[in-house]
PDB file of C-alpha atoms in Angstrom:
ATOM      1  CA  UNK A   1     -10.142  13.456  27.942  1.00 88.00           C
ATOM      2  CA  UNK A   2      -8.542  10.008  27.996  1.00 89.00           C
ATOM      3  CA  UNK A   3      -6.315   8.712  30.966  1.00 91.00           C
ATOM      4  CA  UNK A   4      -3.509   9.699  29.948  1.00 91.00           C
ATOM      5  CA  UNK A   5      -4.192  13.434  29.394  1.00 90.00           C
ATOM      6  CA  UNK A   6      -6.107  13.312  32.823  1.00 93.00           C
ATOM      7  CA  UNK A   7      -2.193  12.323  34.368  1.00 94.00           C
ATOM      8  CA  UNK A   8      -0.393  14.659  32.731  1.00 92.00           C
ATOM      9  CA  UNK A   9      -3.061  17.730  34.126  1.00 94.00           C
ATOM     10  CA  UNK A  10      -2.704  16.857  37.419  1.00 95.00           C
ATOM     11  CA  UNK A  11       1.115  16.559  37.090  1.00 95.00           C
ATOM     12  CA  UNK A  12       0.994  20.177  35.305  1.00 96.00           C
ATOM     13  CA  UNK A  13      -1.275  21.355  38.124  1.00 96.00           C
ATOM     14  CA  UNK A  14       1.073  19.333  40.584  1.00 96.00           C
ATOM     15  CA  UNK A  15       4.682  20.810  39.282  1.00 96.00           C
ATOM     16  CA  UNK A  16       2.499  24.530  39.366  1.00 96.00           C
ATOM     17  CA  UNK A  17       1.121  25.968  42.167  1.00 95.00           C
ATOM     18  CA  UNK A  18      -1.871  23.425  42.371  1.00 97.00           C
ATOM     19  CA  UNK A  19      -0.833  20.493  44.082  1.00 96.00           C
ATOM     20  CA  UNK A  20      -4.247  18.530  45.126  1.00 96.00           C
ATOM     21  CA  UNK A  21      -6.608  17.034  43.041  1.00 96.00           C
ATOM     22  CA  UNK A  22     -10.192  17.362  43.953  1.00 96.00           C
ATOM     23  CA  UNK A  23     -11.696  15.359  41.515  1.00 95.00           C
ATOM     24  CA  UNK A  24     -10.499  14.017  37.792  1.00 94.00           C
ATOM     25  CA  UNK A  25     -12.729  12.662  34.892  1.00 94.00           C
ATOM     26  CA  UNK A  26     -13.007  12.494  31.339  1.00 92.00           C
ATOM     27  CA  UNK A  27     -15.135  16.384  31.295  1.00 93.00           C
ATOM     28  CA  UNK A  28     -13.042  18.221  34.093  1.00 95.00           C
ATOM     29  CA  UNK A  29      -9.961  17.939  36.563  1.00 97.00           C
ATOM     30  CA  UNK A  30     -10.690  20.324  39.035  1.00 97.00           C
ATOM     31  CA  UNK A  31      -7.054  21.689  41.163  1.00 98.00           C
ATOM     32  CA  UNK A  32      -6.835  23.602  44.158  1.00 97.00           C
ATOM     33  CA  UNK A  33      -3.576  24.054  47.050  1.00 96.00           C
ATOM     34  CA  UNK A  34      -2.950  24.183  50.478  1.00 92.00           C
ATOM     35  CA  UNK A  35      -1.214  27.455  49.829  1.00 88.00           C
ATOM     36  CA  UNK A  36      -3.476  29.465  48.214  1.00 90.00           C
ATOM     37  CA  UNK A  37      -7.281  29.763  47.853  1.00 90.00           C
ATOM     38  CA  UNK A  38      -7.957  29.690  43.869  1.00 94.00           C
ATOM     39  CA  UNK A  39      -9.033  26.861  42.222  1.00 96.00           C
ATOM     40  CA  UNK A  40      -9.025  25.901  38.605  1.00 97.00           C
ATOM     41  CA  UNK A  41     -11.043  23.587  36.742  1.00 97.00           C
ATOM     42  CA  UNK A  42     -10.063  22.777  33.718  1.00 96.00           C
ATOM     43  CA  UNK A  43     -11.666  20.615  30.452  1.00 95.00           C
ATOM     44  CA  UNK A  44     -10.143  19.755  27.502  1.00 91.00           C
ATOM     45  CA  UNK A  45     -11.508  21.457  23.731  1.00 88.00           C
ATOM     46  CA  UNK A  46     -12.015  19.745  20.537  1.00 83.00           C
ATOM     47  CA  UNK A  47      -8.729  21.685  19.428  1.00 85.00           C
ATOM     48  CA  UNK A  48      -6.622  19.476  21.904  1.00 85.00           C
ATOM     49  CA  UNK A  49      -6.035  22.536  23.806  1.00 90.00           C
ATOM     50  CA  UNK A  50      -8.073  23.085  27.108  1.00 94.00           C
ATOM     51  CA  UNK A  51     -10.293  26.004  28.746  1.00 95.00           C
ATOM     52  CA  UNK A  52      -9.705  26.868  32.482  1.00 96.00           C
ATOM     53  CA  UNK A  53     -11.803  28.233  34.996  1.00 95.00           C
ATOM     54  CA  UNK A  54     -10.374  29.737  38.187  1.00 95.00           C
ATOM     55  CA  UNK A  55     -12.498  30.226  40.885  1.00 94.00           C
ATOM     56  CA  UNK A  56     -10.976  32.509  43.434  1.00 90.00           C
ATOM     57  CA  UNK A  57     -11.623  34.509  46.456  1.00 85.00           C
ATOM     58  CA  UNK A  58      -9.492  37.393  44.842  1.00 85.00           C
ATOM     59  CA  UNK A  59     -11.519  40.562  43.349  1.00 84.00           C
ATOM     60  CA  UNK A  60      -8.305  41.404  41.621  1.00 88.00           C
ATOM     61  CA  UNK A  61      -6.743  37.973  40.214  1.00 90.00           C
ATOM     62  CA  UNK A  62      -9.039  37.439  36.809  1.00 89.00           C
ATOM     63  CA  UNK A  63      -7.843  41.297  36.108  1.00 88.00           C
ATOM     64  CA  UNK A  64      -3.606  40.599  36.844  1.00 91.00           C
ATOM     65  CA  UNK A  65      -4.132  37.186  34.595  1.00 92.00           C
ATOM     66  CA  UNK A  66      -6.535  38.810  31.762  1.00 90.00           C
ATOM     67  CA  UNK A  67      -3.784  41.586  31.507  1.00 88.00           C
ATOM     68  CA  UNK A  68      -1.289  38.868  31.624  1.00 90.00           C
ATOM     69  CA  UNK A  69      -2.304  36.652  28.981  1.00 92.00           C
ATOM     70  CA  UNK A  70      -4.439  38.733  26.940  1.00 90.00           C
ATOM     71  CA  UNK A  71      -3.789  36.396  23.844  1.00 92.00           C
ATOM     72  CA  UNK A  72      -5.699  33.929  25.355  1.00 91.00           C
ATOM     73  CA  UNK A  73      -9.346  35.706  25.381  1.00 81.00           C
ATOM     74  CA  UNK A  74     -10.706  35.775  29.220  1.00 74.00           C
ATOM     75  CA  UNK A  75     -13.936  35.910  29.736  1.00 73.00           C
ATOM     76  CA  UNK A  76     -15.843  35.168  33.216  1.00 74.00           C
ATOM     77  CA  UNK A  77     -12.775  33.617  34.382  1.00 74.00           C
ATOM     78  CA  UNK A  78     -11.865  31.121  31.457  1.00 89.00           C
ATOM     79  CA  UNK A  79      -9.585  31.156  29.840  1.00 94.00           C
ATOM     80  CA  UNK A  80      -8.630  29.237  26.965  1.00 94.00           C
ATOM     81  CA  UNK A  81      -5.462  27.805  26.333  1.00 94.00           C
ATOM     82  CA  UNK A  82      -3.798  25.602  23.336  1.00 93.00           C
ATOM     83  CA  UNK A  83      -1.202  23.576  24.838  1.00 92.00           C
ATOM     84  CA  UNK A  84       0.223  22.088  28.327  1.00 93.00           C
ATOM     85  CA  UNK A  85       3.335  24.547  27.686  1.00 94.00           C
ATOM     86  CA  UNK A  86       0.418  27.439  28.004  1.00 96.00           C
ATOM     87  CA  UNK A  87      -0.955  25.698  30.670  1.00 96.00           C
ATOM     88  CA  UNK A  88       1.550  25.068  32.863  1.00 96.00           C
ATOM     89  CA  UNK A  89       2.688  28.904  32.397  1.00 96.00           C
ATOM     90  CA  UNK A  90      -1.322  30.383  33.296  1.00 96.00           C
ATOM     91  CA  UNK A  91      -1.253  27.949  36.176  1.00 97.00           C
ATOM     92  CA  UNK A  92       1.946  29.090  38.125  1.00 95.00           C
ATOM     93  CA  UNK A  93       0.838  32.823  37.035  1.00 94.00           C
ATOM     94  CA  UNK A  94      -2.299  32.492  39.144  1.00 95.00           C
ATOM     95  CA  UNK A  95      -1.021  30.299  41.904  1.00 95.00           C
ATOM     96  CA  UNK A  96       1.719  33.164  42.390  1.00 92.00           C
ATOM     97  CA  UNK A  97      -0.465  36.000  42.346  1.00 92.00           C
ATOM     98  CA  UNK A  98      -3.095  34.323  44.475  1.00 91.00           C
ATOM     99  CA  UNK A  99      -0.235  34.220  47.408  1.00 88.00           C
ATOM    100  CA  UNK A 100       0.709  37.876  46.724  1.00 88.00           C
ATOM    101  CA  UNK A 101      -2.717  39.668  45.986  1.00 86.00           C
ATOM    102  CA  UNK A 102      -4.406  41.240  49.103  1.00 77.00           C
ATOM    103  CA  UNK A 103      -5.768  39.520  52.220  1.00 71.00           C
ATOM    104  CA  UNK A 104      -3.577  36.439  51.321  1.00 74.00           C
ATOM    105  CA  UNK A 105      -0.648  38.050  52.205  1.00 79.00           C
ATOM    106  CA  UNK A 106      -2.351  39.533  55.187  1.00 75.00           C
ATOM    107  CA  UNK A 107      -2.973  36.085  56.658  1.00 76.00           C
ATOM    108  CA  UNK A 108       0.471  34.413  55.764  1.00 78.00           C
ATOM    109  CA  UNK A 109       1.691  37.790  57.926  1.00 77.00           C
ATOM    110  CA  UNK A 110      -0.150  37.189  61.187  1.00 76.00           C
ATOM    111  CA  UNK A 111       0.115  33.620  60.893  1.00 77.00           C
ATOM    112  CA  UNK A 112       4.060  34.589  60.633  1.00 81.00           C
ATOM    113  CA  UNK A 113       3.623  37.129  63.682  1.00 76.00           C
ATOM    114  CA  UNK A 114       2.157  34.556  66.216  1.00 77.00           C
ATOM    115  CA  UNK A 115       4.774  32.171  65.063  1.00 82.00           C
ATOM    116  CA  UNK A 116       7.766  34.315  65.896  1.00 79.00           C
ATOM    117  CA  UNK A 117       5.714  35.877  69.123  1.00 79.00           C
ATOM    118  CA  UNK A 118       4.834  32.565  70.850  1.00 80.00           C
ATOM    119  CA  UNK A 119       8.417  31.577  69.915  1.00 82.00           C
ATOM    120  CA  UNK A 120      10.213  33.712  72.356  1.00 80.00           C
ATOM    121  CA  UNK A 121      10.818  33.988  76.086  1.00 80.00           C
ATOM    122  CA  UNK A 122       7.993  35.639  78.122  1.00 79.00           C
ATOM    123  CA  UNK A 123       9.755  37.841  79.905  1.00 74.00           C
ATOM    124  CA  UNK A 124      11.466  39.583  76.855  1.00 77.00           C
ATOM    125  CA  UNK A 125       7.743  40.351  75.325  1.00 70.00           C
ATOM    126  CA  UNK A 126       6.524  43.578  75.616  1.00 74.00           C
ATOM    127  CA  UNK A 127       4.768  46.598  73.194  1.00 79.00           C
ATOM    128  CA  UNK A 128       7.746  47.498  71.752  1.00 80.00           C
ATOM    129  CA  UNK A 129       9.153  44.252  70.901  1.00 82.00           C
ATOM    130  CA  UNK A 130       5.988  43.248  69.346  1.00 78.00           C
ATOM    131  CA  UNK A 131       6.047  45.696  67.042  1.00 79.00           C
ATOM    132  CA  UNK A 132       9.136  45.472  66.159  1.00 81.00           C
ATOM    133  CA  UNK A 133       8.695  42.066  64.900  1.00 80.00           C
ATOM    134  CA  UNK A 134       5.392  43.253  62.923  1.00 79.00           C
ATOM    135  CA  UNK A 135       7.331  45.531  61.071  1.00 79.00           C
ATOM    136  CA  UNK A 136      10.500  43.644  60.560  1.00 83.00           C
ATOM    137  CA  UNK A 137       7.883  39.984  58.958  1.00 86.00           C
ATOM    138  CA  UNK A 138       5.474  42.963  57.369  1.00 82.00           C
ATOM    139  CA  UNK A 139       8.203  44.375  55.314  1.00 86.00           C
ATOM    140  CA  UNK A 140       9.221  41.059  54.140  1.00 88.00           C
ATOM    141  CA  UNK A 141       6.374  39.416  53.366  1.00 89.00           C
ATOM    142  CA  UNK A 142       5.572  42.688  51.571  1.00 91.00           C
ATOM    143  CA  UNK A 143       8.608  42.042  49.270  1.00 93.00           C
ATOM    144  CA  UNK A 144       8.418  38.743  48.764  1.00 91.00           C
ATOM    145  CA  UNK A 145       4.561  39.449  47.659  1.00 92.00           C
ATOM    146  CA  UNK A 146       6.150  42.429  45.184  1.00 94.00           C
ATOM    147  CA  UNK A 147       8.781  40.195  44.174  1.00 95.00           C
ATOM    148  CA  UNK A 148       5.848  37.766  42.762  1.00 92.00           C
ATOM    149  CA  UNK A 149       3.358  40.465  41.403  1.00 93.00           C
ATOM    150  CA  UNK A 150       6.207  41.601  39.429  1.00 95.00           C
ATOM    151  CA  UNK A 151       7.490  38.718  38.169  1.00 92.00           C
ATOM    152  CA  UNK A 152      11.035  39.655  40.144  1.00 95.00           C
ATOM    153  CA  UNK A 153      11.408  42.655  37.705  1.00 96.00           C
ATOM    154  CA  UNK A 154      11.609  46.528  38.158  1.00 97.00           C
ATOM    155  CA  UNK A 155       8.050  48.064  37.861  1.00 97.00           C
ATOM    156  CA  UNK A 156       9.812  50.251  35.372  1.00 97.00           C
ATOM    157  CA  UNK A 157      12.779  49.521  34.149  1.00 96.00           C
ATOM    158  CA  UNK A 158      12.243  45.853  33.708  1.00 96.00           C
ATOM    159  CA  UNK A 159      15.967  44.709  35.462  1.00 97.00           C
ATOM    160  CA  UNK A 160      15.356  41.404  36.655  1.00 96.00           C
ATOM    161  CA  UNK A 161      18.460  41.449  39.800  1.00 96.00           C
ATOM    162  CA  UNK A 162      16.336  40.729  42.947  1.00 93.00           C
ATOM    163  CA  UNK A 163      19.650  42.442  44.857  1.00 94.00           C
ATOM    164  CA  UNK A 164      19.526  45.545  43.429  1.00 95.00           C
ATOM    165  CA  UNK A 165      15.293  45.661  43.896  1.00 97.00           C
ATOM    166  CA  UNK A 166      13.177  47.481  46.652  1.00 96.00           C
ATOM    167  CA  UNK A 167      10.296  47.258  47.742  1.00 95.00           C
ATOM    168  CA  UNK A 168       8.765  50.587  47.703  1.00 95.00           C
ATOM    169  CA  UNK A 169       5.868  52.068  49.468  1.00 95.00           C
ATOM    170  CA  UNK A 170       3.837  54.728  47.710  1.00 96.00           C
ATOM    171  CA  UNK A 171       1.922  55.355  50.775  1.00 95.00           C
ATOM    172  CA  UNK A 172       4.603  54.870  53.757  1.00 92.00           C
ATOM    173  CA  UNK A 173       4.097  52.000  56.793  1.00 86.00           C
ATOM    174  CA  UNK A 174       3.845  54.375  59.028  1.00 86.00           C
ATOM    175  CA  UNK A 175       0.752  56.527  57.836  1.00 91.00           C
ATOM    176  CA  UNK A 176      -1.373  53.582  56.652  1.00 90.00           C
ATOM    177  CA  UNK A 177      -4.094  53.175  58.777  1.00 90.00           C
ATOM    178  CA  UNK A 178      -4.393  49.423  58.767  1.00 88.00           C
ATOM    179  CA  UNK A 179      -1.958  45.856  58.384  1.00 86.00           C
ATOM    180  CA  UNK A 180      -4.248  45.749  54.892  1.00 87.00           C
ATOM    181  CA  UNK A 181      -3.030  49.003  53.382  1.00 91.00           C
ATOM    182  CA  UNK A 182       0.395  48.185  54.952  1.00 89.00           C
ATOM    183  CA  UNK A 183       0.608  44.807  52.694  1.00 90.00           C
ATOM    184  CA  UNK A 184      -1.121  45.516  50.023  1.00 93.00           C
ATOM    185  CA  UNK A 185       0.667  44.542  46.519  1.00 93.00           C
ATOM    186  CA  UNK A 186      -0.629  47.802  45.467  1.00 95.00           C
ATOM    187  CA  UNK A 187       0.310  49.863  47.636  1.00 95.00           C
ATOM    188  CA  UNK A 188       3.691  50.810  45.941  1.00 94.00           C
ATOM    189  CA  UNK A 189       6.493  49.249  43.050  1.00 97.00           C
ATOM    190  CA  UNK A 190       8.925  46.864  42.989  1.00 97.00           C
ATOM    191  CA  UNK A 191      12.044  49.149  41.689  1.00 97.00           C
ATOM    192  CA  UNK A 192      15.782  50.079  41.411  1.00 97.00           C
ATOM    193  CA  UNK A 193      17.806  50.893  43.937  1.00 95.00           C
ATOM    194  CA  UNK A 194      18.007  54.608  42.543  1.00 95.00           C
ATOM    195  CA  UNK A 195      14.308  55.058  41.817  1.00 96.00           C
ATOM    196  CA  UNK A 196      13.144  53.621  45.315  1.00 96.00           C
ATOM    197  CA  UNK A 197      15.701  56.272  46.740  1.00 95.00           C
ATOM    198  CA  UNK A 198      13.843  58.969  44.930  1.00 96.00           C
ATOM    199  CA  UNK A 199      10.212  57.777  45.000  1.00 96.00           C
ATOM    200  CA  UNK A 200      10.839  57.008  49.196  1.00 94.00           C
ATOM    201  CA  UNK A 201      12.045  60.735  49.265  1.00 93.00           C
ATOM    202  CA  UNK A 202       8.866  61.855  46.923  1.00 95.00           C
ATOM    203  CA  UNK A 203      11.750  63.272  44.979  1.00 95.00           C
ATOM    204  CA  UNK A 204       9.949  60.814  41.754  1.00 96.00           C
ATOM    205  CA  UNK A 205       6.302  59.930  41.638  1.00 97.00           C
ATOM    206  CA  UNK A 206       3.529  58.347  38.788  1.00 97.00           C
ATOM    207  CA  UNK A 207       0.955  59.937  37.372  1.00 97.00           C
ATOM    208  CA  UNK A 208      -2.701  58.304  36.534  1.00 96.00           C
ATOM    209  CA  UNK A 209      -1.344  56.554  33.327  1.00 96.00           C
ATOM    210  CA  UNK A 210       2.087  55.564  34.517  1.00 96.00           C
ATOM    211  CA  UNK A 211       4.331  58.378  33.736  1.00 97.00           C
ATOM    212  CA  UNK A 212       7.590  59.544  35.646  1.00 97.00           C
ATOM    213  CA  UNK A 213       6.456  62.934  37.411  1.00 96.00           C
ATOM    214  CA  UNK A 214       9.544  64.908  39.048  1.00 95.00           C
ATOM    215  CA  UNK A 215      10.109  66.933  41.452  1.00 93.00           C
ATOM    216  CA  UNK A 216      11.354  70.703  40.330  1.00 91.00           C
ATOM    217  CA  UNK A 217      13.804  69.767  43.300  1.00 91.00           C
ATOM    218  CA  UNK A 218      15.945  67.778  40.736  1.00 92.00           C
ATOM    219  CA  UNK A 219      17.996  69.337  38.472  1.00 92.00           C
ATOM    220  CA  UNK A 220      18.660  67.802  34.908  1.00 91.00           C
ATOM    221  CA  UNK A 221      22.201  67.236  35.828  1.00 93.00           C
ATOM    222  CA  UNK A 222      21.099  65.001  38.788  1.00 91.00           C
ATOM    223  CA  UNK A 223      18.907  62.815  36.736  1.00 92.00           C
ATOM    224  CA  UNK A 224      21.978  63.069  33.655  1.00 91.00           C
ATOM    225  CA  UNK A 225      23.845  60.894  37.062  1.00 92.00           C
ATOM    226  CA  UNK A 226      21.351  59.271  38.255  1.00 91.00           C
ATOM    227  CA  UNK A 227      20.565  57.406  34.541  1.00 89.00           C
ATOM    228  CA  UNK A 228      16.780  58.337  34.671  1.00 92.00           C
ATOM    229  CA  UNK A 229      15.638  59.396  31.758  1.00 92.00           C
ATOM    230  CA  UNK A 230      12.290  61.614  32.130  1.00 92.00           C
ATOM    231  CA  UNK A 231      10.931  59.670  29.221  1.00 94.00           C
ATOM    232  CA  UNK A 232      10.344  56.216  31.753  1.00 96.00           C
ATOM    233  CA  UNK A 233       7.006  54.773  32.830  1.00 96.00           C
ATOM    234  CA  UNK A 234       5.369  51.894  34.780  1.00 97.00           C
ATOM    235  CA  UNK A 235       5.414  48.916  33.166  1.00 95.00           C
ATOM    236  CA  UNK A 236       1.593  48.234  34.105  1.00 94.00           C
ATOM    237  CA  UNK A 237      -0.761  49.957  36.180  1.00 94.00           C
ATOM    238  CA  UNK A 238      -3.567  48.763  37.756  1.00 92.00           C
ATOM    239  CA  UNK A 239      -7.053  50.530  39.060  1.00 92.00           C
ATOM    240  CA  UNK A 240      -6.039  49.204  42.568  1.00 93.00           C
ATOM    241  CA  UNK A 241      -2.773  51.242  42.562  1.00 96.00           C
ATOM    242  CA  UNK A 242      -4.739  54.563  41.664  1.00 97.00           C
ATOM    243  CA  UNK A 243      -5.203  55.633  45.508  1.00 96.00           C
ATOM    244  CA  UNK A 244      -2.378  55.137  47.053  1.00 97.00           C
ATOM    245  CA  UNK A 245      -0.816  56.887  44.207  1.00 97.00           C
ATOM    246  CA  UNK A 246      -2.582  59.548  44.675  1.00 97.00           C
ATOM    247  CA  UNK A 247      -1.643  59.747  48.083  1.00 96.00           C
ATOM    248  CA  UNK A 248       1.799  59.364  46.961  1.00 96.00           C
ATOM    249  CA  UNK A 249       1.427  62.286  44.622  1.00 96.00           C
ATOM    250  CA  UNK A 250       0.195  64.707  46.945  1.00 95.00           C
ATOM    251  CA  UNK A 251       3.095  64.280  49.202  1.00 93.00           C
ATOM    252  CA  UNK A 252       5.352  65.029  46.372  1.00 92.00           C
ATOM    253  CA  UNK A 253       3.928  68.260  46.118  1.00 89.00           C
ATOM    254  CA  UNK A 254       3.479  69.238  49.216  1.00 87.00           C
ATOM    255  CA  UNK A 255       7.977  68.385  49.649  1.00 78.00           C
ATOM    256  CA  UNK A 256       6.482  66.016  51.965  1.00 66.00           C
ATOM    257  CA  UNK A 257       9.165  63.353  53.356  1.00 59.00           C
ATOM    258  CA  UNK A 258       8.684  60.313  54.683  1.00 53.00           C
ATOM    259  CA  UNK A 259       8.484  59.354  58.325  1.00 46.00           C
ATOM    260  CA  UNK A 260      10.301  56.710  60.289  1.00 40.00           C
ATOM    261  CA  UNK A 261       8.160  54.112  61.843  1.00 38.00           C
ATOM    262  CA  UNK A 262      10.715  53.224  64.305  1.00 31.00           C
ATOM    263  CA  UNK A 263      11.624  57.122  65.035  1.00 30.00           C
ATOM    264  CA  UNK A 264      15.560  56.422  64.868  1.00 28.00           C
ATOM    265  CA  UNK A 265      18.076  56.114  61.952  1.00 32.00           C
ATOM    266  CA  UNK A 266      17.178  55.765  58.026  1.00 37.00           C
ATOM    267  CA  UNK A 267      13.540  54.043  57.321  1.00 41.00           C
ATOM    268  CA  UNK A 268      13.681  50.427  56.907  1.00 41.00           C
ATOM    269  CA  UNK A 269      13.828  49.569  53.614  1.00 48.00           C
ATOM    270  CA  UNK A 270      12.520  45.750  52.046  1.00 51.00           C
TER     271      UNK A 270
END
């Protein structure tokens, strides 16, 4: 690779989601951020186009970006790609996910916590408080890390109007067992207002390939008004979403509903 295609890689890396450059020579330019612990390497091909190698903390990450650019033939983490345009769009793609998938977002939450904690007056700290502030920067850091594996669309529907989107849990904040289940991207879908309504109340769930499941509790009328159709699906599933769907499932069967981790008013949604 001459000069000039050296510039314009780290300026691609730069403008997505990689922002240093740890070293840059005619074979390699190899990317990484302060943000996020994935690093890509990338060489050019006699094609002009370029292959790119992430190497990433993240058991999940070369799974979301193989089933997100399958036209571009991963294998062991390269990928390869024909033009900057391609580039730029495989980049930002993994820079996202790498700040949504598990054990990131975990981190960028307690980092948040002991932020806001140390932040306010000593004598106003106490258990409840505490956890009052865990729940309030878990929930949103768990949307904003849906909002990204998602791509800011409905899991199912596909409606791209971030106002209208929760953030639901399939298995509820206050029976995971751990801050890790609690915030993990896959534990639950980005949807509608309507369907997070219904999957919160275990009134909807998924089965093991994606498919609407209902409960006998609603009445063909009530979907006629709702606008579900019985016919709608996930747009992806993963592995990783098979347990706490599962979970999820059960409840629905058992007319389970869900319970309030703060023990007053409507569960928080996000």
């Amino acid at each position: 690779m001459d000069s000039l295609k050296i510039a314009l890689l780290e300026k691609t890396g730069h403008d997505h989601g990689f922002e240093h450059v740890l070293s840059a020579n005619p074979q390699a330019v190899c990317l990484a951020s302060a943000r996020h612990p994935t690093r890509a390497t990338v060489t050019g091909t006699a094609d002009d186009g370029y292959q790119v190698y992430f190497e990433t903390t993240s058991a999940t990450l070369p799974g979301e970006l193989a089933r997100s650019f399958p036209q571009w033939t991963p294998a062991d983490n390269h990928f390869l790609i024909p033009g900057n345009t391609e580039l730029a769009t495989l980049l930002q793609r993994a820079a996202s996910l790498s700040r949504a998938l598990p054990n990131q977002v975990a981190r960028s939450y307690e980092d948040a916590v002991s932020e806001e904690l140390a932040a306010l007056p000593p004598e106003t700290l106490h258990t409840e408080v505490e956890r009052m502030v865990r729940q309030r920067i878990g929930q949103q850091k768990f949307r904003e890390a849906m909002l990204t594996y998602w791509g800011g669309a409905c899991a199912v529907t596909g409606l791209a109007l971030p106002d209208v989107l929760r953030a639901s849990h399939a298995k509820p904040w206050a029976e995971c067992e751990s801050d890790a289940e609690r915030l993990d991207v896959f534990n639950g879908f980005l949807l509608t207002a309507n369907l997070d309504a219904l999957f919160d109340r275990f009134l909807i769930s998924f089965n093991a390939q994606g498919r609407l499941l209902l409960s006998p509790a609603l009445a063909t009328a009530d979907l006629h008004l709702l606008g579900i159709s019985p016919e709608l699906r996930l747009r992806w599933l993963a592995p990783e979403h098979q347990s706490y769907l599962q979970f999820h499932r059960a409840c629905m069967h058992a007319g389970a509903f869900p319970t309030n981790p703060i023990g007053i008013g409507p569960p928080i949604r996000c």
